DNA sequence: ATCAACTATGAACACTATTCATAATTATGC
DNA sequence: GCATAATTATGAATAGTGTTCATAGTTGAT
């Protein structure tokens, strides 16, 4: 009666706090989840979620089921990891190229757990800037690229990771902070502080400033903390992923504003060579990223929602 | 891809060592399990069972999955117990009447775990012999009857527990031990040692001796160990459930023989009043009995094999 | 060697979770 | 406040697939 899909649904529901977002995460329609919840409540003769308007909150029964889900889904992952090790060799290498600097933040802890789970897989970061990272895949200089907007490349497989919002970051008290939403023109006055990468790799410039024909001034910094320091000390403004700055927002070190009416969103993909795609440890790496990022990162949304069909 | 049904199947497969017996236990056909196994092996690209003739043995991958099953199915049981406590009150009483004396052996440890799981349910054994135990249910003097062969009783619900074989028990070196299978006539010579209950409640007498028109001599003892002591000291022979004497067989304290070509089998049911049937703790009690007995008792088989439909 | 019991496999079926279409409810902007 | 957008609930239809059925192939016992 209770099935694994119910547990996955409950977990997603708990993490997203919304039926439709949860539905997107488990690659089903909102309707499907609604039915699932109804069936569960009928079966256990006890409400599982409680509505406060649109927001859902879990009841005691719901929380118990989520707790069960965490445990069980984790154990299944672990078992399937072991099975993968049994059916294929558990050695190899995963040299990762990061297009997105901020991604260091969430990737580091994931690399730690991965190393513990796959001691015989060499995990490395390919450092430095690369204009065409997929090239590195082709030539065997790297095994994984984490980045955005992949074109269709023969022999290369792209796995969607997630979609996240890029927010404008300002010093507290900055006069732009009076606006709820910043527009392209708002970026013409202040110095724009970015990572040291070409213009076209900066979403704000490519997707907002250039289309609006706005000019900008730019200076760079290597690390996220350095950028934030400059912003906080009023040397300029920045545009960073929402999940990268939540900590600083909580302490009012900086403030954040949406960029454009609908916000500026960016998609993250993981790309590998076809041969790499089926490896057990790669699949596990992928699953770990998704799980951890959806669970821990603020404002992260699933990509390729309900359209995709599982093979 | 992996579903709970697969784990239940694997567990049953592990406990029974046979596809068809496992199928009966999970209330599916042998064909269904065969398909399930095939799908699993294809999915994990690794054999899960290994055949030695008809006997199945689990591979490394299979054992890992069984280990997963034990953990997960246990956790689900625990969670559902908690949910039952949330949706309905967890207090009440379970006064049990045992028709079958030997059942003490497996019931005692189950009662212990049950008491830990449901501290507010009063669990008791109704002692003494009762000619019509269902009467006790009706009059509220008992809540549960564990026994055999229930007639259709209005207001009373019968849950099948399991089927087990009753074996003839002899002293080592007894001349009947030369035969592989004992027939009705073989019981006319020796003293028959039984529990102190009427003739018609002794399966051997009712189902074998009377139909064959064989006469017998009988003496009684209260406890299983007492009966076995008498048998071992050559005061007579007995007929007891296979699982009740495995320990003694292992130490060659007594020997056992099949009764009749097909063996003498007995069915065990749990009966309650209709109102009791839906209570959370009763369902849990039932589930615990099935789980423990199938896992721990030798030669126990499921009842009402593939015919029944789940609601 | 024959028979009984068990297992594997393809095709047909039956079940039911999911989607689709839509109404109802809630939030947000002007 | 009203209109619009977003979210959720619900019944009916669909589609996907797990189960059974029928049967052939194995294994083991007498």
XYZ file of C-alpha atoms in Angstrom, chain B residues 1-295:
295
model
C 12.768 0.924 -10.343
C 13.393 -1.002 -7.198
C 10.066 -1.290 -5.426
C 8.976 -2.545 -2.047
C 7.413 -5.583 -3.653
C 10.861 -6.623 -4.839
C 12.199 -6.444 -1.327
C 9.324 -8.507 0.015
C 9.918 -11.046 -2.705
C 13.644 -11.232 -2.013
C 13.011 -11.685 1.667
C 10.517 -14.473 1.055
C 12.920 -16.034 -1.399
C 15.640 -15.972 1.177
C 13.477 -17.521 3.873
C 11.881 -20.209 1.747
C 14.687 -21.030 -0.655
C 12.177 -21.670 -3.416
C 10.443 -19.496 -5.946
C 7.041 -21.112 -5.630
C 7.013 -21.136 -1.848
C 8.125 -17.516 -1.834
C 5.358 -16.751 -4.304
C 2.786 -18.285 -1.985
C 4.090 -16.225 0.893
C 3.718 -12.922 -0.916
C 0.389 -13.989 -2.415
C 1.506 -14.004 -6.009
C 2.013 -16.700 -8.593
C 5.354 -18.334 -9.174
C 5.346 -16.759 -12.593
C 5.108 -13.269 -11.180
C 8.158 -13.809 -9.005
C 10.082 -15.272 -11.872
C 9.407 -12.118 -13.846
C 10.298 -9.913 -10.939
C 13.640 -11.590 -10.482
C 14.413 -11.264 -14.152
C 13.644 -7.556 -14.120
C 15.818 -7.016 -11.076
C 18.777 -8.859 -12.515
C 18.459 -6.925 -15.750
C 18.264 -3.648 -13.915
C 21.270 -4.250 -11.727
C 23.112 -6.092 -14.484
C 24.081 -8.725 -12.011
C 22.676 -12.132 -11.042
C 20.759 -12.136 -7.792
C 20.078 -15.816 -7.349
C 22.076 -18.853 -8.291
C 20.452 -22.202 -8.986
C 21.727 -25.517 -7.698
C 19.068 -27.646 -9.306
C 15.820 -26.485 -7.804
C 17.321 -24.936 -4.727
C 18.080 -21.259 -5.040
C 20.956 -19.562 -3.372
C 21.451 -15.841 -3.177
C 24.455 -14.242 -4.787
C 26.415 -11.441 -3.173
C 24.103 -8.940 -4.818
C 21.095 -10.908 -3.630
C 22.327 -11.000 -0.073
C 22.881 -7.265 -0.114
C 19.315 -6.742 -1.254
C 17.966 -9.079 1.403
C 19.898 -7.146 4.008
C 18.313 -3.988 2.658
C 14.902 -5.636 2.783
C 15.219 -6.648 6.427
C 16.139 -3.131 7.419
C 13.633 -1.300 5.302
C 10.629 -3.526 5.847
C 11.279 -3.359 9.555
C 11.410 0.402 9.494
C 8.210 0.581 7.536
C 6.494 -1.643 10.065
C 7.695 0.585 12.873
C 6.522 3.726 11.124
C 3.127 2.278 10.390
C 2.835 1.306 14.013
C 3.445 4.919 14.944
C 0.892 6.089 12.418
C -1.659 3.691 13.825
C -1.002 5.145 17.250
C -1.558 8.623 15.863
C -4.824 7.915 14.102
C -6.437 5.796 16.797
C -6.000 5.220 20.458
C -3.274 2.774 21.379
C -4.922 1.325 24.427
C -7.020 -1.785 24.790
C -6.647 -5.417 25.681
C -5.655 -8.573 23.913
C -6.611 -11.631 25.897
C -5.469 -14.649 23.963
C -6.830 -18.171 23.944
C -4.460 -20.818 22.605
C -6.017 -23.967 21.176
C -2.629 -25.319 20.304
C -0.388 -25.998 23.276
C 2.854 -26.015 21.358
C 2.151 -22.504 20.174
C 3.407 -21.212 23.487
C 6.865 -21.805 22.111
C 6.712 -19.123 19.460
C 4.105 -16.913 21.051
C 6.114 -16.027 24.131
C 8.886 -14.059 22.405
C 6.306 -12.391 20.205
C 4.393 -11.272 23.264
C 7.552 -9.718 24.608
C 8.185 -7.606 21.539
C 4.530 -6.705 21.334
C 4.525 -5.453 24.895
C 7.466 -3.232 24.102
C 5.748 -1.850 21.008
C 2.326 -1.315 22.604
C 2.925 -0.596 26.272
C -0.671 0.487 26.774
C -2.288 -2.640 25.416
C -2.952 -5.282 28.026
C -1.710 -8.576 26.737
C -2.805 -11.732 28.511
C -3.180 -15.427 28.024
C -6.503 -16.954 28.982
C -5.462 -20.131 30.719
C -7.216 -23.444 31.021
C -8.928 -25.618 28.466
C -11.992 -24.356 26.625
C -14.211 -26.574 24.536
C -15.541 -23.717 22.452
C -13.055 -20.862 22.438
C -15.050 -18.726 19.997
C -17.691 -18.560 22.692
C -15.202 -16.691 24.812
C -14.789 -14.136 22.049
C -18.527 -13.597 21.798
C -18.957 -13.115 25.495
C -16.035 -10.753 25.796
C -14.047 -13.096 27.996
C -11.273 -13.184 25.408
C -10.214 -11.070 22.424
C -8.114 -13.403 20.313
C -8.259 -17.117 19.586
C -5.318 -18.858 17.983
C -6.419 -22.222 16.711
C -7.345 -24.384 13.793
C -10.149 -24.983 11.355
C -12.647 -22.289 12.105
C -16.185 -22.693 10.899
C -17.849 -19.652 9.360
C -19.025 -17.653 12.342
C -21.064 -14.486 11.966
C -19.417 -11.548 13.664
C -16.111 -13.357 13.901
C -13.195 -12.768 11.546
C -10.550 -15.400 10.869
C -7.070 -14.500 9.713
C -4.964 -17.314 8.302
C -1.592 -17.621 10.002
C 0.266 -20.533 8.473
C 0.289 -24.220 7.692
C 2.747 -26.594 9.326
C 3.521 -30.282 9.314
C 2.910 -32.525 12.279
C 5.588 -35.183 12.648
C 5.683 -38.421 14.551
C 8.289 -38.254 17.303
C 10.163 -41.376 18.333
C 13.015 -42.341 20.608
C 16.287 -42.752 18.717
C 16.644 -46.406 17.753
C 12.918 -47.079 17.931
C 12.092 -49.771 15.432
C 9.500 -47.591 13.678
C 12.400 -45.326 12.868
C 13.380 -47.760 10.133
C 10.384 -46.629 8.126
C 10.583 -43.342 6.305
C 6.862 -42.743 6.602
C 4.534 -43.948 9.337
C 0.992 -45.121 8.620
C -2.034 -45.211 10.890
C -1.429 -48.806 11.945
C 2.015 -47.931 13.277
C 0.392 -46.005 16.090
C -1.583 -48.943 17.511
C 1.312 -50.540 19.384
C 2.905 -47.705 21.316
C 1.478 -45.409 23.926
C 0.473 -42.108 22.370
C 1.630 -39.133 24.421
C -0.385 -35.964 23.971
C -1.420 -32.735 25.614
C -4.405 -33.110 27.972
C -7.148 -32.245 25.493
C -10.083 -34.278 24.111
C -9.542 -36.810 21.336
C -11.138 -34.666 18.671
C -8.672 -31.876 19.246
C -5.716 -34.050 18.378
C -5.053 -33.908 14.669
C -3.412 -37.318 14.520
C -6.431 -38.977 16.086
C -9.053 -37.050 14.179
C -7.442 -37.077 10.768
C -5.492 -40.313 10.745
C -6.372 -42.888 13.390
C -10.160 -42.602 13.389
C -10.521 -42.582 9.571
C -8.289 -45.687 9.422
C -10.231 -47.375 12.198
C -7.135 -47.875 14.290
C -7.310 -48.009 18.087
C -4.804 -46.297 20.329
C -3.657 -45.909 23.898
C -3.038 -42.467 25.234
C -1.463 -40.686 28.158
C -1.045 -36.965 28.582
C 1.508 -34.408 29.663
C 1.150 -30.666 30.056
C 4.360 -29.411 28.544
C 6.148 -30.073 25.319
C 9.366 -30.872 27.131
C 7.552 -33.396 29.292
C 6.149 -35.132 26.242
C 9.567 -35.255 24.644
C 11.080 -36.621 27.828
C 8.578 -39.456 27.868
C 9.214 -40.187 24.209
C 12.972 -40.157 24.644
C 12.693 -42.548 27.568
C 10.680 -44.936 25.404
C 7.385 -44.579 27.218
C 5.617 -43.951 23.954
C 5.441 -41.860 20.793
C 4.000 -38.455 20.041
C 2.890 -36.252 17.169
C 4.112 -32.688 17.302
C 4.635 -29.713 14.997
C 7.916 -29.892 13.148
C 9.052 -26.467 14.336
C 8.437 -27.424 17.966
C 11.064 -30.127 17.981
C 13.832 -28.965 15.641
C 16.107 -28.235 18.567
C 15.674 -31.711 19.997
C 16.183 -33.285 16.603
C 19.452 -31.461 16.162
C 20.764 -33.005 19.375
C 19.427 -36.461 18.451
C 17.357 -36.408 21.597
C 14.473 -37.776 19.517
C 13.859 -38.548 15.849
C 10.945 -37.544 13.627
C 9.065 -39.246 10.812
C 6.450 -38.115 8.361
C 2.892 -39.324 8.967
C 1.292 -40.650 5.785
C 2.601 -40.230 2.265
C 1.692 -36.575 2.030
C 2.328 -35.812 5.640
C -0.104 -34.616 8.260
C -0.627 -30.884 8.008
C -2.412 -28.505 10.279
C -3.624 -24.958 9.650
C -3.461 -22.197 12.165
C -5.840 -19.226 12.246
C -6.226 -16.172 14.377
C -9.829 -15.270 15.155
C -11.253 -12.076 16.597
C -14.543 -10.255 16.864
C -15.259 -8.007 13.882
C -14.750 -4.863 15.936
C -11.312 -6.029 16.997
C -10.202 -6.798 13.468
C -9.576 -3.226 12.365
C -7.653 -2.089 15.442
C -4.131 -0.964 14.716
C -2.514 -3.032 17.414
C -4.360 -6.167 16.390
C -3.158 -5.785 12.828
C 0.333 -5.232 14.098
C 0.110 -8.280 16.329
C -0.973 -10.316 13.341
C 1.815 -8.960 11.175
C 4.372 -9.700 13.868
C 3.195 -13.286 14.200
C 3.416 -13.888 10.481
C 6.772 -12.241 10.138
C 8.413 -13.979 13.054
C 6.926 -17.382 12.380
C 7.809 -17.427 8.720
C 11.301 -16.225 9.498
